[in-house]
Amino acid sequence: MSEPVIAIVGAGAVGGLLGVLLNRSGTDVVAVARPATARRINADGLTLHSPHFGDQVGRLPAVTEIPVGARVIVATKAYALPGLTDALRRAQPAEVVSLLNGIEHMDVLRQAAPDARVAGATIAVESTRVGPTVIDHRSPFLRLTVPAAAESTGIVTAWTSAGLEVTVGGTEAEVLWSKLRFLAPMALLTSYWRLPIGAAREHDPALTTAVLAEVAQIATRDGVPSDPVQLARAIHALPDGMRSSLQNDLETGAATELDAIGGALLRRARHHGVPAPRVQELVGDLGSRGAP
């Protein structure tokens, strides 16, 4: 009996990158995309430009519906999740591994795929789709982190077999918070100051310190102990020119993940009675610029 196909929902900057790399390794993988995008992928393939993996064209097939029984990688933006639930129910997937930003989406996925093995994972990468079928992988790294309970899934096995950097360990909450507590200050500061992270973190050091302290306290009260000093080290280790996708989306007027990132932080802060005035200030300002 053949193994279920891996279906990547969202053939954009992250999903398309993973699709090309899995296809290159010989994995049976398909991209799930809107009809126009699926036609382009089937005609042209997915072109990847990467200083780390090299330039290449992935000839993976594209479909408009999730194949029934597939192993599903959810690689869309967080705001696209409500539009995916019916498709997941129809597909009755064997597995679902989410790469969505934030911490509030897992219950939705488990309700949409009640019989599937569902796990929340994270990816650290700077990747941008510069055309319908062209992906620019800009960071010298691609790091996937999955909870210990997901180690034996077919998706994680495929990632490892493809030679991708995969870290396994911890609970799902620890994995999701490990990214959010790092991503949130990076995304909020770069977007607020309209600057790459190097300049943004130094523009107002007191603000940066306060935001990191608030994020660390929220995560700690939510069950994942976090140290603002360690967060500061991680933020300062980033390449000075690195930008966030939230920043890019705001500048282009696209839909954003402000609610999944900043909104989620504030909701957890209110739930635990943690004051977060500086995070509120940044989220409020970005929301006033028209960010959904």
mmCIF file of N, CA and C in Angstrom, residues 163-236:
data_model
loop_
_atom_site.group_PDB
_atom_site.id
_atom_site.type_symbol
_atom_site.label_atom_id
_atom_site.label_comp_id
_atom_site.label_asym_id
_atom_site.label_seq_id
_atom_site.Cartn_x
_atom_site.Cartn_y
_atom_site.Cartn_z
ATOM 1 N N GLY A 163 16.729 16.186 4.180
ATOM 2 C CA GLY A 163 17.933 16.870 4.628
ATOM 3 C C GLY A 163 17.673 18.219 5.274
ATOM 4 N N LEU A 164 16.418 18.486 5.646
ATOM 5 C CA LEU A 164 16.103 19.757 6.281
ATOM 6 C C LEU A 164 16.490 19.724 7.755
ATOM 7 N N GLU A 165 16.755 20.889 8.307
ATOM 8 C CA GLU A 165 17.128 20.993 9.719
ATOM 9 C C GLU A 165 15.866 20.936 10.569
ATOM 10 N N VAL A 166 15.690 19.856 11.309
ATOM 11 C CA VAL A 166 14.495 19.650 12.119
ATOM 12 C C VAL A 166 14.910 19.418 13.570
ATOM 13 N N THR A 167 14.372 20.222 14.464
ATOM 14 C CA THR A 167 14.585 20.041 15.900
ATOM 15 C C THR A 167 13.306 19.479 16.504
ATOM 16 N N VAL A 168 13.441 18.403 17.250
ATOM 17 C CA VAL A 168 12.292 17.730 17.855
ATOM 18 C C VAL A 168 12.417 17.799 19.373
ATOM 19 N N GLY A 169 11.327 18.179 20.036
ATOM 20 C CA GLY A 169 11.357 18.179 21.491
ATOM 21 C C GLY A 169 10.365 19.140 22.095
ATOM 22 N N GLY A 170 9.940 18.835 23.308
ATOM 23 C CA GLY A 170 9.040 19.705 24.030
ATOM 24 C C GLY A 170 7.581 19.453 23.692
ATOM 25 N N THR A 171 6.732 20.186 24.372
ATOM 26 C CA THR A 171 5.304 20.115 24.116
ATOM 27 C C THR A 171 4.937 21.038 22.963
ATOM 28 N N GLU A 172 3.713 20.882 22.485
ATOM 29 C CA GLU A 172 3.246 21.762 21.412
ATOM 30 C C GLU A 172 3.237 23.220 21.865
ATOM 31 N N ALA A 173 2.782 23.467 23.094
ATOM 32 C CA ALA A 173 2.752 24.842 23.598
ATOM 33 C C ALA A 173 4.153 25.435 23.646
ATOM 34 N N GLU A 174 5.118 24.636 24.077
ATOM 35 C CA GLU A 174 6.503 25.124 24.134
ATOM 36 C C GLU A 174 7.030 25.440 22.748
ATOM 37 N N VAL A 175 6.703 24.602 21.776
ATOM 38 C CA VAL A 175 7.172 24.844 20.405
ATOM 39 C C VAL A 175 6.551 26.119 19.851
ATOM 40 N N LEU A 176 5.240 26.284 20.010
ATOM 41 C CA LEU A 176 4.574 27.453 19.446
ATOM 42 C C LEU A 176 5.011 28.745 20.139
ATOM 43 N N TRP A 177 5.142 28.700 21.453
ATOM 44 C CA TRP A 177 5.598 29.885 22.173
ATOM 45 C C TRP A 177 7.070 30.199 21.885
ATOM 46 N N SER A 178 7.852 29.159 21.621
ATOM 47 C CA SER A 178 9.275 29.406 21.348
ATOM 48 C C SER A 178 9.443 30.297 20.132
ATOM 49 N N LYS A 179 8.491 30.222 19.192
ATOM 50 C CA LYS A 179 8.548 31.113 18.043
ATOM 51 C C LYS A 179 7.844 32.433 18.325
ATOM 52 N N LEU A 180 6.648 32.374 18.918
ATOM 53 C CA LEU A 180 5.880 33.606 19.096
ATOM 54 C C LEU A 180 6.606 34.611 19.979
ATOM 55 N N ARG A 181 7.255 34.144 21.040
ATOM 56 C CA ARG A 181 7.926 35.084 21.945
ATOM 57 C C ARG A 181 9.128 35.744 21.276
ATOM 58 N N PHE A 182 9.610 35.147 20.192
ATOM 59 C CA PHE A 182 10.718 35.704 19.414
ATOM 60 C C PHE A 182 10.176 36.503 18.231
ATOM 61 N N LEU A 183 9.180 35.925 17.531
ATOM 62 C CA LEU A 183 8.615 36.571 16.350
ATOM 63 C C LEU A 183 7.871 37.856 16.692
ATOM 64 N N ALA A 184 7.103 37.838 17.776
ATOM 65 C CA ALA A 184 6.254 38.988 18.084
ATOM 66 C C ALA A 184 7.051 40.280 18.270
ATOM 67 N N PRO A 185 8.063 40.315 19.131
ATOM 68 C CA PRO A 185 8.809 41.574 19.250
ATOM 69 C C PRO A 185 9.522 41.960 17.967
ATOM 70 N N MET A 186 10.046 40.974 17.234
ATOM 71 C CA MET A 186 10.722 41.271 15.983
ATOM 72 C C MET A 186 9.746 41.884 14.973
ATOM 73 N N ALA A 187 8.563 41.275 14.837
ATOM 74 C CA ALA A 187 7.578 41.764 13.878
ATOM 75 C C ALA A 187 7.012 43.117 14.293
ATOM 76 N N LEU A 188 6.697 43.267 15.573
ATOM 77 C CA LEU A 188 6.099 44.512 16.035
ATOM 78 C C LEU A 188 7.080 45.679 15.942
ATOM 79 N N LEU A 189 8.324 45.456 16.325
ATOM 80 C CA LEU A 189 9.306 46.543 16.305
ATOM 81 C C LEU A 189 9.676 46.950 14.875
ATOM 82 N N THR A 190 9.929 45.975 14.003
ATOM 83 C CA THR A 190 10.270 46.348 12.626
ATOM 84 C C THR A 190 9.100 47.065 11.949
ATOM 85 N N SER A 191 7.886 46.628 12.230
ATOM 86 C CA SER A 191 6.710 47.241 11.605
ATOM 87 C C SER A 191 6.443 48.624 12.186
ATOM 88 N N TYR A 192 6.587 48.760 13.486
ATOM 89 C CA TYR A 192 6.321 50.042 14.145
ATOM 90 C C TYR A 192 7.284 51.131 13.665
ATOM 91 N N TRP A 193 8.569 50.779 13.593
ATOM 92 C CA TRP A 193 9.565 51.765 13.192
ATOM 93 C C TRP A 193 9.771 51.824 11.680
ATOM 94 N N ARG A 194 9.185 50.879 10.951
ATOM 95 C CA ARG A 194 9.373 50.802 9.490
ATOM 96 C C ARG A 194 10.863 50.677 9.133
ATOM 97 N N LEU A 195 11.545 49.820 9.903
ATOM 98 C CA LEU A 195 12.991 49.654 9.746
ATOM 99 C C LEU A 195 13.355 48.178 9.833
ATOM 100 N N PRO A 196 14.488 47.770 9.238
ATOM 101 C CA PRO A 196 14.986 46.414 9.480
ATOM 102 C C PRO A 196 15.294 46.226 10.960
ATOM 103 N N ILE A 197 15.440 44.994 11.395
ATOM 104 C CA ILE A 197 15.540 44.711 12.820
ATOM 105 C C ILE A 197 16.745 45.381 13.469
ATOM 106 N N GLY A 198 17.879 45.467 12.769
ATOM 107 C CA GLY A 198 19.055 46.082 13.378
ATOM 108 C C GLY A 198 18.798 47.511 13.824
ATOM 109 N N ALA A 199 18.219 48.314 12.940
ATOM 110 C CA ALA A 199 17.908 49.704 13.278
ATOM 111 C C ALA A 199 16.707 49.793 14.205
ATOM 112 N N ALA A 200 15.735 48.912 14.030
ATOM 113 C CA ALA A 200 14.516 48.972 14.838
ATOM 114 C C ALA A 200 14.794 48.693 16.310
ATOM 115 N N ARG A 201 15.632 47.714 16.582
ATOM 116 C CA ARG A 201 15.866 47.351 17.981
ATOM 117 C C ARG A 201 16.678 48.417 18.707
ATOM 118 N N GLU A 202 17.429 49.255 17.950
ATOM 119 C CA GLU A 202 18.249 50.296 18.568
ATOM 120 C C GLU A 202 17.597 51.672 18.522
ATOM 121 N N HIS A 203 16.474 51.795 17.837
ATOM 122 C CA HIS A 203 15.839 53.114 17.670
ATOM 123 C C HIS A 203 15.404 53.692 19.008
ATOM 124 N N ASP A 204 14.859 52.817 19.859
ATOM 125 C CA ASP A 204 14.450 53.203 21.206
ATOM 126 C C ASP A 204 14.733 52.003 22.106
ATOM 127 N N PRO A 205 15.949 51.887 22.629
ATOM 128 C CA PRO A 205 16.319 50.704 23.410
ATOM 129 C C PRO A 205 15.393 50.436 24.592
ATOM 130 N N ALA A 206 14.874 51.513 25.219
ATOM 131 C CA ALA A 206 13.980 51.315 26.359
ATOM 132 C C ALA A 206 12.685 50.641 25.929
ATOM 133 N N LEU A 207 12.184 51.041 24.758
ATOM 134 C CA LEU A 207 10.973 50.404 24.237
ATOM 135 C C LEU A 207 11.238 48.928 23.927
ATOM 136 N N THR A 208 12.356 48.645 23.281
ATOM 137 C CA THR A 208 12.703 47.262 22.960
ATOM 138 C C THR A 208 12.771 46.416 24.222
ATOM 139 N N THR A 209 13.438 46.931 25.259
ATOM 140 C CA THR A 209 13.566 46.196 26.519
ATOM 141 C C THR A 209 12.202 45.955 27.149
ATOM 142 N N ALA A 210 11.337 46.958 27.111
ATOM 143 C CA ALA A 210 10.013 46.829 27.722
ATOM 144 C C ALA A 210 9.155 45.809 26.984
ATOM 145 N N VAL A 211 9.198 45.836 25.658
ATOM 146 C CA VAL A 211 8.413 44.884 24.877
ATOM 147 C C VAL A 211 8.884 43.457 25.152
ATOM 148 N N LEU A 212 10.183 43.244 25.185
ATOM 149 C CA LEU A 212 10.711 41.907 25.458
ATOM 150 C C LEU A 212 10.304 41.426 26.844
ATOM 151 N N ALA A 213 10.322 42.319 27.827
ATOM 152 C CA ALA A 213 9.921 41.940 29.178
ATOM 153 C C ALA A 213 8.447 41.560 29.233
ATOM 154 N N GLU A 214 7.598 42.311 28.537
ATOM 155 C CA GLU A 214 6.174 42.003 28.537
ATOM 156 C C GLU A 214 5.897 40.672 27.848
ATOM 157 N N VAL A 215 6.528 40.439 26.709
ATOM 158 C CA VAL A 215 6.324 39.185 25.984
ATOM 159 C C VAL A 215 6.779 38.007 26.837
ATOM 160 N N ALA A 216 7.931 38.134 27.480
ATOM 161 C CA ALA A 216 8.438 37.050 28.320
ATOM 162 C C ALA A 216 7.488 36.772 29.483
ATOM 163 N N GLN A 217 6.917 37.804 30.075
ATOM 164 C CA GLN A 217 6.006 37.603 31.199
ATOM 165 C C GLN A 217 4.709 36.928 30.753
ATOM 166 N N ILE A 218 4.200 37.328 29.580
ATOM 167 C CA ILE A 218 2.972 36.710 29.064
ATOM 168 C C ILE A 218 3.211 35.224 28.807
ATOM 169 N N ALA A 219 4.303 34.888 28.143
ATOM 170 C CA ALA A 219 4.612 33.485 27.861
ATOM 171 C C ALA A 219 4.773 32.682 29.150
ATOM 172 N N THR A 220 5.450 33.269 30.121
ATOM 173 C CA THR A 220 5.665 32.581 31.391
ATOM 174 C C THR A 220 4.344 32.295 32.090
ATOM 175 N N ARG A 221 3.469 33.270 32.130
ATOM 176 C CA ARG A 221 2.166 33.076 32.766
ATOM 177 C C ARG A 221 1.297 32.107 31.977
ATOM 178 N N ASP A 222 1.593 31.930 30.698
ATOM 179 C CA ASP A 222 0.835 30.984 29.873
ATOM 180 C C ASP A 222 1.428 29.576 29.937
ATOM 181 N N GLY A 223 2.403 29.388 30.825
ATOM 182 C CA GLY A 223 2.918 28.047 31.059
ATOM 183 C C GLY A 223 4.243 27.724 30.412
ATOM 184 N N VAL A 224 4.854 28.712 29.740
ATOM 185 C CA VAL A 224 6.143 28.470 29.080
ATOM 186 C C VAL A 224 7.149 29.476 29.634
ATOM 187 N N PRO A 225 7.901 29.110 30.673
ATOM 188 C CA PRO A 225 8.841 30.049 31.294
ATOM 189 C C PRO A 225 9.786 30.667 30.264
ATOM 190 N N SER A 226 9.895 31.997 30.320
ATOM 191 C CA SER A 226 10.675 32.728 29.317
ATOM 192 C C SER A 226 11.478 33.828 29.991
ATOM 193 N N ASP A 227 12.689 34.030 29.490
ATOM 194 C CA ASP A 227 13.642 34.982 30.066
ATOM 195 C C ASP A 227 13.844 36.141 29.091
ATOM 196 N N PRO A 228 13.515 37.375 29.496
ATOM 197 C CA PRO A 228 13.693 38.508 28.576
ATOM 198 C C PRO A 228 15.139 38.724 28.155
ATOM 199 N N VAL A 229 16.083 38.341 28.985
ATOM 200 C CA VAL A 229 17.497 38.498 28.620
ATOM 201 C C VAL A 229 17.834 37.555 27.463
ATOM 202 N N GLN A 230 17.331 36.327 27.534
ATOM 203 C CA GLN A 230 17.574 35.388 26.437
ATOM 204 C C GLN A 230 16.866 35.843 25.165
ATOM 205 N N LEU A 231 15.666 36.411 25.298
ATOM 206 C CA LEU A 231 14.976 36.938 24.123
ATOM 207 C C LEU A 231 15.787 38.068 23.501
ATOM 208 N N ALA A 232 16.353 38.928 24.340
ATOM 209 C CA ALA A 232 17.167 40.032 23.824
ATOM 210 C C ALA A 232 18.379 39.501 23.063
ATOM 211 N N ARG A 233 19.001 38.463 23.584
ATOM 212 C CA ARG A 233 20.157 37.881 22.881
ATOM 213 C C ARG A 233 19.737 37.350 21.513
ATOM 214 N N ALA A 234 18.580 36.697 21.464
ATOM 215 C CA ALA A 234 18.098 36.147 20.194
ATOM 216 C C ALA A 234 17.793 37.257 19.197
ATOM 217 N N ILE A 235 17.156 38.329 19.660
ATOM 218 C CA ILE A 235 16.830 39.451 18.773
ATOM 219 C C ILE A 235 18.105 40.117 18.265
ATOM 220 N N HIS A 236 19.096 40.249 19.125
ATOM 221 C CA HIS A 236 20.347 40.906 18.721
ATOM 222 C C HIS A 236 21.218 40.000 17.852
#
